[in-house]
PDB file of C-alpha atoms in Angstrom:
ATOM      1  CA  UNK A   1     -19.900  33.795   7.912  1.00 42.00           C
ATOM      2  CA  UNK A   2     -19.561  34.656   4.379  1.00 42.00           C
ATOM      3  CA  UNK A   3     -22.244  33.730   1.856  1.00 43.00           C
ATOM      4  CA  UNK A   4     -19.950  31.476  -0.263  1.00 42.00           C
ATOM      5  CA  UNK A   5     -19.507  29.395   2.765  1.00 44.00           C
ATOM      6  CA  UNK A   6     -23.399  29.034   3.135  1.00 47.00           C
ATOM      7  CA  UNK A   7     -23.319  28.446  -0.789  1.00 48.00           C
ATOM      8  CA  UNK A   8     -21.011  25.821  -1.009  1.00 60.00           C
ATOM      9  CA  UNK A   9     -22.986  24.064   2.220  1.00 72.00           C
ATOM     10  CA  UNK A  10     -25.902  24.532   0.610  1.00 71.00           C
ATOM     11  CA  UNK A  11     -24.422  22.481  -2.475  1.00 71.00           C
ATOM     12  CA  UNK A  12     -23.810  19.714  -0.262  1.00 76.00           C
ATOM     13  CA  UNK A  13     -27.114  19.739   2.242  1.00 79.00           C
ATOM     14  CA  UNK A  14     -29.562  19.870  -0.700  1.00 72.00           C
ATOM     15  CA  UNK A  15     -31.882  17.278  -0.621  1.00 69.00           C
ATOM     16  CA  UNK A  16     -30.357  15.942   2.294  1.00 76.00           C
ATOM     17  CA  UNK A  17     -32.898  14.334   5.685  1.00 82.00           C
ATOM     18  CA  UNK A  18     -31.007  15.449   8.368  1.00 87.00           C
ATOM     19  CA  UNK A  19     -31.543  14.246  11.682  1.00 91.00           C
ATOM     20  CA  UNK A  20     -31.630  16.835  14.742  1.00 92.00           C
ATOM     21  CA  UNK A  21     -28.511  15.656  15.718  1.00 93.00           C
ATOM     22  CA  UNK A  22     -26.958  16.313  11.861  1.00 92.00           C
ATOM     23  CA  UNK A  23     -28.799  19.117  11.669  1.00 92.00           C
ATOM     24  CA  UNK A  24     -26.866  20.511  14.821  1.00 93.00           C
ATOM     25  CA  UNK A  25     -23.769  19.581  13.259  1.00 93.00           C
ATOM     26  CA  UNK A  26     -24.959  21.413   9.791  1.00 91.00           C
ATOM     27  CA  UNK A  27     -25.585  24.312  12.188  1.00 91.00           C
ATOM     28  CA  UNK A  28     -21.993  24.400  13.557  1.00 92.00           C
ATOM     29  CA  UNK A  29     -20.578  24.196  10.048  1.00 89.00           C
ATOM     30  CA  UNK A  30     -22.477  26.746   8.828  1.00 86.00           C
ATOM     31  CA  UNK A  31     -21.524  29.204  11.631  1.00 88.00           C
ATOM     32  CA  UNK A  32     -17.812  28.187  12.284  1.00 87.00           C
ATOM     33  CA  UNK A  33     -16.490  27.185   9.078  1.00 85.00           C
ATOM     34  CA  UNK A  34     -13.081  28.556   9.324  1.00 84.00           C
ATOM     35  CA  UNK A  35     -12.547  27.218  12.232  1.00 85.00           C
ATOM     36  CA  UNK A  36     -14.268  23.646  11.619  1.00 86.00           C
ATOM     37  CA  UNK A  37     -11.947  22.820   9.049  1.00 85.00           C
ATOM     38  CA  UNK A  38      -9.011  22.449  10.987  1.00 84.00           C
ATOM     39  CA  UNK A  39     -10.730  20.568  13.389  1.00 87.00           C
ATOM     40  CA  UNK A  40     -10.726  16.059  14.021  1.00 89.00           C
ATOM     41  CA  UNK A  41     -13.518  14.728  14.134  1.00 90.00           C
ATOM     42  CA  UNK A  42     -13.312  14.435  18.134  1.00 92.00           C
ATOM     43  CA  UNK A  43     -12.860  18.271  17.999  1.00 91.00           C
ATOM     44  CA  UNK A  44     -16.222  18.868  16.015  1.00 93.00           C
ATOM     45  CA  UNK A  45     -17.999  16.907  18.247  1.00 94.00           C
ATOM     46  CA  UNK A  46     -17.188  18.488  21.343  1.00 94.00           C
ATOM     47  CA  UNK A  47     -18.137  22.141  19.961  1.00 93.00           C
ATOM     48  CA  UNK A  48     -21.136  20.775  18.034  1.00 93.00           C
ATOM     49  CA  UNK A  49     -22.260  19.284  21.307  1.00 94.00           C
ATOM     50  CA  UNK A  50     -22.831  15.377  19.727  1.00 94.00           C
ATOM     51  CA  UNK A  51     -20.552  12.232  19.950  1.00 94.00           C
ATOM     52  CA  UNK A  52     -17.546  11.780  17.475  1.00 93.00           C
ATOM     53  CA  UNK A  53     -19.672   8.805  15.350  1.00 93.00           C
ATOM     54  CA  UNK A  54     -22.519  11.514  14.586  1.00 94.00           C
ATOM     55  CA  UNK A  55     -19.848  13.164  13.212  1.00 93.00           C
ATOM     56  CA  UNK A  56     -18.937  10.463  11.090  1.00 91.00           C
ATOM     57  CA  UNK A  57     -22.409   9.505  10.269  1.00 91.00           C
ATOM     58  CA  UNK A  58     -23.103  13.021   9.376  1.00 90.00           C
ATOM     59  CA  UNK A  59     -20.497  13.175   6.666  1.00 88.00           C
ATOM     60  CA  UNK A  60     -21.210   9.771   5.510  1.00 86.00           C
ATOM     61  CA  UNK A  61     -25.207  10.900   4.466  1.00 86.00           C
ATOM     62  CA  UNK A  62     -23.459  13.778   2.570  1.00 84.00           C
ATOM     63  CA  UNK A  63     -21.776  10.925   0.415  1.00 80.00           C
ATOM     64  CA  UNK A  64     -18.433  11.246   2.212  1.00 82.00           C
ATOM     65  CA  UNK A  65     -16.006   7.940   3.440  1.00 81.00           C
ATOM     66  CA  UNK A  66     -15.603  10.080   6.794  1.00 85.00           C
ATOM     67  CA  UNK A  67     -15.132  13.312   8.415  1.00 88.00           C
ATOM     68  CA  UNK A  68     -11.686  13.915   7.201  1.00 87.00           C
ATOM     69  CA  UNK A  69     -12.919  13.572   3.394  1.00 84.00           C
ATOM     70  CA  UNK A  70     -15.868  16.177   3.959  1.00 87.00           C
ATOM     71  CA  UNK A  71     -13.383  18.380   5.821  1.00 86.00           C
ATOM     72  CA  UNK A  72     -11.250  18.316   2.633  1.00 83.00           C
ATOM     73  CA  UNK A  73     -13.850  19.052   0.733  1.00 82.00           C
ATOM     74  CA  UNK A  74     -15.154  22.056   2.902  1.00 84.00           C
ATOM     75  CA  UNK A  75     -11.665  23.506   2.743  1.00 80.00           C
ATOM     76  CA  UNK A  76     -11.822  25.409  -0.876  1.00 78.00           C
ATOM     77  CA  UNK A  77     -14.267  27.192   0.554  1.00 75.00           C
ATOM     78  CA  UNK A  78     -12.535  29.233   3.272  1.00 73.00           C
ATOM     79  CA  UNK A  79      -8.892  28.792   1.215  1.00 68.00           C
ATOM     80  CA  UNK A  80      -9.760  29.251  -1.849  1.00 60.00           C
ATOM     81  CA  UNK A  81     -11.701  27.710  -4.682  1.00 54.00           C
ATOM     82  CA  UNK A  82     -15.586  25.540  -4.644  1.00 53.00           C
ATOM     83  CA  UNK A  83     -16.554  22.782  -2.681  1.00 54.00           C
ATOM     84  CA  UNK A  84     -15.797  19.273  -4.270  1.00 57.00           C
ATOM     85  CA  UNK A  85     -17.773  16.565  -5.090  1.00 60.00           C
ATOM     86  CA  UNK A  86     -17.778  13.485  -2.642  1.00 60.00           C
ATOM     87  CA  UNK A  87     -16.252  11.326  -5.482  1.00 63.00           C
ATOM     88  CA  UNK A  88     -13.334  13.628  -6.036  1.00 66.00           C
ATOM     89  CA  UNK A  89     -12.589  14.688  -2.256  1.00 65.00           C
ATOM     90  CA  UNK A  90     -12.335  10.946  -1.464  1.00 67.00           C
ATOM     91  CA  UNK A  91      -9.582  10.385  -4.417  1.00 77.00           C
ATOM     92  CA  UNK A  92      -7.555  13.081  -3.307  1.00 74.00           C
ATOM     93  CA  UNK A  93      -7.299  12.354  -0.127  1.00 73.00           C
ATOM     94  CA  UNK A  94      -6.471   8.767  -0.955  1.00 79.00           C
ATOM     95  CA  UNK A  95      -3.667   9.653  -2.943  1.00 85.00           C
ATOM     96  CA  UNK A  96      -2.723  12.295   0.232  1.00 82.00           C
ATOM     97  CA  UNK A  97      -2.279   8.831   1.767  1.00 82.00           C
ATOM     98  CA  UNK A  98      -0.276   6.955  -0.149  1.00 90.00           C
ATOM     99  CA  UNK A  99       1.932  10.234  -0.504  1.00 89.00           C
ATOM    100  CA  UNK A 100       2.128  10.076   3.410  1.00 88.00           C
ATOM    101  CA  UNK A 101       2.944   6.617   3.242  1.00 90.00           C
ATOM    102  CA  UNK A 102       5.644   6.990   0.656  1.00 94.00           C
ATOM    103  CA  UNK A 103       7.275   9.693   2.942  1.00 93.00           C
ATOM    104  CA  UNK A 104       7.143   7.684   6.029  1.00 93.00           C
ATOM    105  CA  UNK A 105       8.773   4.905   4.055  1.00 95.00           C
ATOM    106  CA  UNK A 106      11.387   7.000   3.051  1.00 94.00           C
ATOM    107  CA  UNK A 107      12.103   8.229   6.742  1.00 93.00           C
ATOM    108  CA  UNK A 108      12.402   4.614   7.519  1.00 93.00           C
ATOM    109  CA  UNK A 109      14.386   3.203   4.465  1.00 93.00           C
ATOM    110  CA  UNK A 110      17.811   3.130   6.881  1.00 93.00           C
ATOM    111  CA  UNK A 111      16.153   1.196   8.923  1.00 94.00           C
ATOM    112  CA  UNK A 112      15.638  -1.933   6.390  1.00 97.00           C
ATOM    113  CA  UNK A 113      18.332  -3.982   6.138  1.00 96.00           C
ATOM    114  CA  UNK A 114      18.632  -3.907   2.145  1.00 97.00           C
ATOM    115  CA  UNK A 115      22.120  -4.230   0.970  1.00 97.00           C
ATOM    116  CA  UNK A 116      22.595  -7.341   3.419  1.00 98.00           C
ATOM    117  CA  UNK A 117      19.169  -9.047   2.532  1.00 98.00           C
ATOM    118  CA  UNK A 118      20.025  -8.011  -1.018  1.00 98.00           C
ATOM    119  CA  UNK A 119      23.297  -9.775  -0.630  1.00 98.00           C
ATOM    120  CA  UNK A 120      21.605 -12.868   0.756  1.00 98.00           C
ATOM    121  CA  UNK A 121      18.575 -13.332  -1.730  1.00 98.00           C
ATOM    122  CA  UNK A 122      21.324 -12.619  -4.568  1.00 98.00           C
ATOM    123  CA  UNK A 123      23.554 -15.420  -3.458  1.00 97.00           C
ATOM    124  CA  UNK A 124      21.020 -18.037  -2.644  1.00 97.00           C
ATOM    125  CA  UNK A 125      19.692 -20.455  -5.485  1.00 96.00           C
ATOM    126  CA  UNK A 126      17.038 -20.883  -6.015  1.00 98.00           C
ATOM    127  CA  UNK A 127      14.894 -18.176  -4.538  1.00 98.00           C
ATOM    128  CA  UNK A 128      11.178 -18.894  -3.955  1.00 98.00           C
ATOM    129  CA  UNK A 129       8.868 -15.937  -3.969  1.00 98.00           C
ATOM    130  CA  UNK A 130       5.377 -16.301  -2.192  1.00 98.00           C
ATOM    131  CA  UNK A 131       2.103 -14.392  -2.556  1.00 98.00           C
ATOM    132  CA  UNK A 132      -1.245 -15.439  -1.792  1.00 97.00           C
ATOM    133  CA  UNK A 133      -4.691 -13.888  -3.040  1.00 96.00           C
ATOM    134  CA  UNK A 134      -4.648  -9.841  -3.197  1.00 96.00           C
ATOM    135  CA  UNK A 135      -0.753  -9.973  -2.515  1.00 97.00           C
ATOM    136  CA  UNK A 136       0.000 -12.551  -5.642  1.00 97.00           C
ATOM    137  CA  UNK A 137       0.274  -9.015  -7.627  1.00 97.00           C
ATOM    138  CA  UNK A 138       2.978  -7.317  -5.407  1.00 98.00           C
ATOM    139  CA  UNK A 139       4.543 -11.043  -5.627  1.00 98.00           C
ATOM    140  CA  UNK A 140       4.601 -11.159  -8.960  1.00 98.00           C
ATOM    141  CA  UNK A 141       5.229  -7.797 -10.041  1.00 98.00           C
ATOM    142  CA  UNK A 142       8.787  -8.112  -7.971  1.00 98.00           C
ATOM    143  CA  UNK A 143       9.492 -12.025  -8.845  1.00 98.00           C
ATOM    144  CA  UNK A 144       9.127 -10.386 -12.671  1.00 98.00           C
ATOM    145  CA  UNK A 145      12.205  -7.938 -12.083  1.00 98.00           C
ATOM    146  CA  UNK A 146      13.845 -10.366  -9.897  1.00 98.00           C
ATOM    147  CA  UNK A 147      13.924 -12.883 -12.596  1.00 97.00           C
ATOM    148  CA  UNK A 148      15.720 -10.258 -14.973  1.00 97.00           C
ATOM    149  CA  UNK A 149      18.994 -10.276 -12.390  1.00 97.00           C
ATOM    150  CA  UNK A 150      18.424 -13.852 -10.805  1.00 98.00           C
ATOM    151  CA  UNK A 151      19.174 -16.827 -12.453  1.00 97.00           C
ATOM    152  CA  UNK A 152      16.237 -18.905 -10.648  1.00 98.00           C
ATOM    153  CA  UNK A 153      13.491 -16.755  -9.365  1.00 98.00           C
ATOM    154  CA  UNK A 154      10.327 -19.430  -8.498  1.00 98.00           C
ATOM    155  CA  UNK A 155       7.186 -17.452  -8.303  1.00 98.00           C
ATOM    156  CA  UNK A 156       4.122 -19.660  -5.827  1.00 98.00           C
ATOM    157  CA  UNK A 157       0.810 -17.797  -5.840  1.00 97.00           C
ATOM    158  CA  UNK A 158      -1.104 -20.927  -5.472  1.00 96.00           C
ATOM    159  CA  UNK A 159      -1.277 -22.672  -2.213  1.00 93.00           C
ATOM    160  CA  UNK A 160      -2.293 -26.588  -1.063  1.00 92.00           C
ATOM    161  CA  UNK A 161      -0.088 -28.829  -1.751  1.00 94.00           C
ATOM    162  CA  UNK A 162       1.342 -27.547  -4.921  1.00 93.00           C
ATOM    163  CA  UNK A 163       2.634 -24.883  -2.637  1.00 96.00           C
ATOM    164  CA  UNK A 164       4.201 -27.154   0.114  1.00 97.00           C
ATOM    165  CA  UNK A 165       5.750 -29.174  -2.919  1.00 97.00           C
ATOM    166  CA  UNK A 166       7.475 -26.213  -4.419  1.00 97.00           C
ATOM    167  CA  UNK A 167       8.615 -25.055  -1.305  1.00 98.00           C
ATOM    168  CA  UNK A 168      10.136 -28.405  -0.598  1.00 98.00           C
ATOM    169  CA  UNK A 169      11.941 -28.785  -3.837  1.00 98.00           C
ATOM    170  CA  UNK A 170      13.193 -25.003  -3.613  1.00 98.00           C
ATOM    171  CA  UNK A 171      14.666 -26.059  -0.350  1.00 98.00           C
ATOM    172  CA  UNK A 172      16.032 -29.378  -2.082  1.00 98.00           C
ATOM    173  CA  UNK A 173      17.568 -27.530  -4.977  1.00 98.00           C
ATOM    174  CA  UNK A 174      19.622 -25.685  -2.559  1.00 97.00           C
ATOM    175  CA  UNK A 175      17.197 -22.177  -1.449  1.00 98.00           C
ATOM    176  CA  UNK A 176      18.287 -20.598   1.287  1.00 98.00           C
ATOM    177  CA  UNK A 177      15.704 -17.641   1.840  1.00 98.00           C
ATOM    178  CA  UNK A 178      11.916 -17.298   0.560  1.00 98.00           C
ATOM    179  CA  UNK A 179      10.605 -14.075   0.260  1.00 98.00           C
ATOM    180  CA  UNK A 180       6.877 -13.230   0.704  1.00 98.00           C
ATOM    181  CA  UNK A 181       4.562 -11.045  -0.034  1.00 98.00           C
ATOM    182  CA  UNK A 182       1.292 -10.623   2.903  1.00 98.00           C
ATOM    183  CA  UNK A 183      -1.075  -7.688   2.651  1.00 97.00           C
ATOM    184  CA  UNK A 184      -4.056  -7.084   4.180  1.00 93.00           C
ATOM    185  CA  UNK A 185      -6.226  -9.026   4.331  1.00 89.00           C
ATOM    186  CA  UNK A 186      -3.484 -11.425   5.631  1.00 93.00           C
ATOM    187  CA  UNK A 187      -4.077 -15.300   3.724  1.00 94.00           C
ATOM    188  CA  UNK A 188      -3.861 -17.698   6.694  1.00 95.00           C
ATOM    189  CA  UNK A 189      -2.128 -20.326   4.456  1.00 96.00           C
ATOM    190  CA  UNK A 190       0.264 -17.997   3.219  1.00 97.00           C
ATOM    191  CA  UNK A 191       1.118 -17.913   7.425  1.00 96.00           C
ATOM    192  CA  UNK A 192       1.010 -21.731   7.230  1.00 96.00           C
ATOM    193  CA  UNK A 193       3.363 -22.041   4.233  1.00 97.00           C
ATOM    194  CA  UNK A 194       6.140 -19.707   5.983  1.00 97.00           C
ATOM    195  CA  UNK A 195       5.533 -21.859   8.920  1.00 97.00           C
ATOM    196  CA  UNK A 196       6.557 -24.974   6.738  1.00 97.00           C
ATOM    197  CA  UNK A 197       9.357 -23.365   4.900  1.00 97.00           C
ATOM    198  CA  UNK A 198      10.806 -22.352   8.600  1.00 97.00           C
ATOM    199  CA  UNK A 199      10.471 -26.082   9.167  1.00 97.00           C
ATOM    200  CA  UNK A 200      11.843 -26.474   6.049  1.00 98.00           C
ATOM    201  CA  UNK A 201      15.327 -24.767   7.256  1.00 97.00           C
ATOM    202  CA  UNK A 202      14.354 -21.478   4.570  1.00 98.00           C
ATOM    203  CA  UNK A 203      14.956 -18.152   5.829  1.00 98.00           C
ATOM    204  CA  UNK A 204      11.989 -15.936   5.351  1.00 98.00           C
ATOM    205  CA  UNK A 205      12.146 -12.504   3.986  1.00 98.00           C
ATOM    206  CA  UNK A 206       8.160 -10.950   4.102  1.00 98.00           C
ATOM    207  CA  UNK A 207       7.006  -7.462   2.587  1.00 98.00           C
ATOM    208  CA  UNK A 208       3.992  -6.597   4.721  1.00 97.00           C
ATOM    209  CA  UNK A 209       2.423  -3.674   6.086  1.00 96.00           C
ATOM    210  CA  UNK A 210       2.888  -5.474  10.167  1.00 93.00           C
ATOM    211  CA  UNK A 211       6.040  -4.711  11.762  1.00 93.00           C
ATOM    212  CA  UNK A 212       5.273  -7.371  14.179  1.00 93.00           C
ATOM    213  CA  UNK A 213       4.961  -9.932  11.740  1.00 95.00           C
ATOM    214  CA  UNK A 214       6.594 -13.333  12.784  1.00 93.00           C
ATOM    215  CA  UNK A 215       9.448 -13.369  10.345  1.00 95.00           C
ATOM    216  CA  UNK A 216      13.226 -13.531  10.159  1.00 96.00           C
ATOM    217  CA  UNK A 217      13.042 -10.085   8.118  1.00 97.00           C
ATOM    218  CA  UNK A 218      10.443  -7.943   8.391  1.00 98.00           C
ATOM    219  CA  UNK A 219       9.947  -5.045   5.351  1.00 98.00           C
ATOM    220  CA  UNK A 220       6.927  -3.652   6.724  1.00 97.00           C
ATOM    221  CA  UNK A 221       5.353  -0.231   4.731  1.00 96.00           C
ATOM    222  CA  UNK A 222       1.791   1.078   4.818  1.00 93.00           C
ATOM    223  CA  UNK A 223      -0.719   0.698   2.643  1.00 93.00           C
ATOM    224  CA  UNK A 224      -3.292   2.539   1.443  1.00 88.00           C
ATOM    225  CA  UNK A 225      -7.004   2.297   3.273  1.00 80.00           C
ATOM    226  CA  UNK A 226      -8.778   5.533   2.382  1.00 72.00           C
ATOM    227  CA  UNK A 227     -10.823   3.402  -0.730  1.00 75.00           C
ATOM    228  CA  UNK A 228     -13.078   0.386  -1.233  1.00 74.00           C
ATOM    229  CA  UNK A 229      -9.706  -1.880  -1.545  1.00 84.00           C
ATOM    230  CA  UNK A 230      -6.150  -1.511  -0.170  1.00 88.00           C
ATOM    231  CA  UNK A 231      -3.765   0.319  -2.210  1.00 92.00           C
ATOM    232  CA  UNK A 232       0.025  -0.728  -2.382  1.00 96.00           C
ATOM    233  CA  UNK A 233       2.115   1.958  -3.539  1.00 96.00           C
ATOM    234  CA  UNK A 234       4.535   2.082  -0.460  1.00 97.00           C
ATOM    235  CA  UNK A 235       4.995  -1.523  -0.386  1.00 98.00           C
ATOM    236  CA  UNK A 236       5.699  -1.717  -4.445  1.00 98.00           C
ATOM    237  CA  UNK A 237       7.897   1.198  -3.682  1.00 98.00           C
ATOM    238  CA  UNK A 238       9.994  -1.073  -1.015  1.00 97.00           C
ATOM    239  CA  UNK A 239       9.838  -4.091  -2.936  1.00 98.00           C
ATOM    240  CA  UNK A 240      11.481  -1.848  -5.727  1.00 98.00           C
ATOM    241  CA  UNK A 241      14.231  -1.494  -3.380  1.00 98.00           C
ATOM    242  CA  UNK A 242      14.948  -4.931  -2.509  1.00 98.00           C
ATOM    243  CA  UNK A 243      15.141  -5.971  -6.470  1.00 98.00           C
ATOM    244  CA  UNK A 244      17.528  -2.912  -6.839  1.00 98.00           C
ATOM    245  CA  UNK A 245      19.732  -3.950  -3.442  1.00 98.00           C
ATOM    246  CA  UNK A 246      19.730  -7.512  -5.146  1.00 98.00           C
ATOM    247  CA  UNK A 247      21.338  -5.918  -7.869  1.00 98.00           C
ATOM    248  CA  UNK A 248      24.038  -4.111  -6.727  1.00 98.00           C
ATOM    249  CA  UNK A 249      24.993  -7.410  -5.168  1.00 98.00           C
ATOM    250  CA  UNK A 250      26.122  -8.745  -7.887  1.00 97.00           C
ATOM    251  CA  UNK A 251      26.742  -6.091 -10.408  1.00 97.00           C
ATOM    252  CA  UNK A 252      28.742  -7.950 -12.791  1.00 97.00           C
ATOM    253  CA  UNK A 253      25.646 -10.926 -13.199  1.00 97.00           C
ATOM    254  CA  UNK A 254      23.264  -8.007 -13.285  1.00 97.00           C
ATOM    255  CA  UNK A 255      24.682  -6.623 -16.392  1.00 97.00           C
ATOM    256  CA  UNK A 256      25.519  -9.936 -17.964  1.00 96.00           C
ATOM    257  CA  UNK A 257      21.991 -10.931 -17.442  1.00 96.00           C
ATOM    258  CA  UNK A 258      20.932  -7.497 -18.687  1.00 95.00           C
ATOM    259  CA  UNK A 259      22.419  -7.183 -21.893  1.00 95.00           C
ATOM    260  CA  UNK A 260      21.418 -10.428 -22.813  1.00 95.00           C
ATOM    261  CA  UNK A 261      18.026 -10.025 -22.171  1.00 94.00           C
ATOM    262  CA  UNK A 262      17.540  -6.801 -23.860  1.00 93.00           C
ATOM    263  CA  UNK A 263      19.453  -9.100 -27.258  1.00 94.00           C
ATOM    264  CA  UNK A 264      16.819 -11.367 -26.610  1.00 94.00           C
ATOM    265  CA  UNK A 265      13.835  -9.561 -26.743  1.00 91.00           C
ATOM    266  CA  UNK A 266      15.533  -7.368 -29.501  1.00 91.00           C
ATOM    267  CA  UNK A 267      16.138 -10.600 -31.597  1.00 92.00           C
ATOM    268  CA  UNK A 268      11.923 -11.278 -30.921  1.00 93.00           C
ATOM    269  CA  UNK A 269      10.640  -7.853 -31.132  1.00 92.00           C
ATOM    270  CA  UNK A 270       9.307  -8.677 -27.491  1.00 90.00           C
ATOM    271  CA  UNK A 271       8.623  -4.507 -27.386  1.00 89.00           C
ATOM    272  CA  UNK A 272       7.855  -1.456 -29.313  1.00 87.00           C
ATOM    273  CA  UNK A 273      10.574   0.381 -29.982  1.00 79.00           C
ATOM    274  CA  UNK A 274      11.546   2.782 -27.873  1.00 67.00           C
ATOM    275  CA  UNK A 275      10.329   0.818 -24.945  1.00 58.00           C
ATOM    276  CA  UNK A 276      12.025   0.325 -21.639  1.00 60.00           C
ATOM    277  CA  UNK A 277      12.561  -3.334 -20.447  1.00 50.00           C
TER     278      UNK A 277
END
């Protein structure tokens, strides 16, 4: 093997207690790098001789998340460039992820059924919006766009009984669908409260990352897993969509609504100029 190889090993090793079992894997590296770093972590195993969880162990005591992060690392190595540091190997391949995701979303988008959900959340009015705990942001983020083409956009990111009772005077005021937000980790009561609003007679529309999740429409994308929290690019990305299907439901209200609210905010200074609503 080449002495870089060894080198850049070395970089990572230093310092390092390994056990025999590590060490064997260390071994293996050092001898069959080329080869190791198109290997799973199943496949390392089995020619290091150890069990797929030494493996993972193994990268983890070099500072790694897992195998596939240390693997990324070890790559520059026989491709081209220096080995990188734990910290910047596991941010790369977290945003290999959500690139992943976003392409498997986009393989999938024909499957969604936007223009005649967009049709449906555009007609009905009011239109409750739901997210609970981490998915409140994702909730929020499209009940704030919403509310620039909708005339009555009601955001709940609070649950007890203030939730039930906004739920029950959305259905009151005449709401026909209620769109929610659930994201790992998945909020019981936000499972409760779409169990009320069925009971409610509301239609439920839920972004989540389950395609088996017990909804009327289901707008499931992936999210990202590779850090300490979730990430949520894919499902912003589809929640995009379903503000932008709304939209070219009603085209006509979507300008109107528009144009006023860019004379608003130009009447109040509301941005820099230059800025983008």
């Amino acid at each position: 093997m080449a002495d870089g190889y060894h080198g850049g090993l070395d970089v990572l090793l230093d310092g390092r207690r390994l056990s025999p079992v590590q060490q064997r894997i260390a071994d293996y590296l050092g001898e069959h790098l080329d080869e190791a770093i198109f290997l799973n972590s199943v496949e390392l195993a089995e020619r290091a001789g150890v069990s797929q969880p030494s493996v993972t162990r193994f990268a983890m005591v070099l500072g790694f998340a897992g195998y596939p992060e240390l693997r990324q690392a070890l790559r520059p190595l026989v491709l081209g460039g220096g080995v990188e540091a734990p910290h910047e190997s596991l941010l790369r391949g977290a945003i290999d992820c959500e690139i992943r995701n976003l392409a498997l979303l986009r393989e999938r988008l024909s499957a969604f059924p936007l223009k005649e959900l967009g049709e449906q959340l555009a007609a009905t009015e009011p239109l409750p919006v739901l997210g609970l705990r981490v998915s409140c942001g994702l909730a929020t983020t499209f009940a704030y766009y919403a509310r620039r083409i909708h005339p009555d956009v009601r955001l709940f990111t609070h649950g007890g009984s203030e939730l039930a009772d906004g739920l029950h005077a959305a259905r009151r005021s005449g709401a026909e669908w209620v769109v929610a937000v659930v994201l790992p980790r998945y909020p019981a009561e936000a499972v409760r409260a779409l169990e009320y609003a069925g009971e409610l007679g509301l239609r439920a529309a839920v972004i989540t990352d389950r395609p088996d999740f017990p909804a009327e429409v289901v707008l499931d994308a992936p999210v990202g897993d590779r850090l300490v929290f979730d990430s949520h690019a894919a499902p912003l990305a589809l929640a995009m969509a379903l503000v932008e299907a709304m939209a070219d439901a009603a085209p006509l209200r979507t300008r109107a609504r528009l144009d006023e609210y860019e004379r608003m905010t130009g009447e109040t200074g509301t941005f820099l100029p230059g800025d983008r609503p």
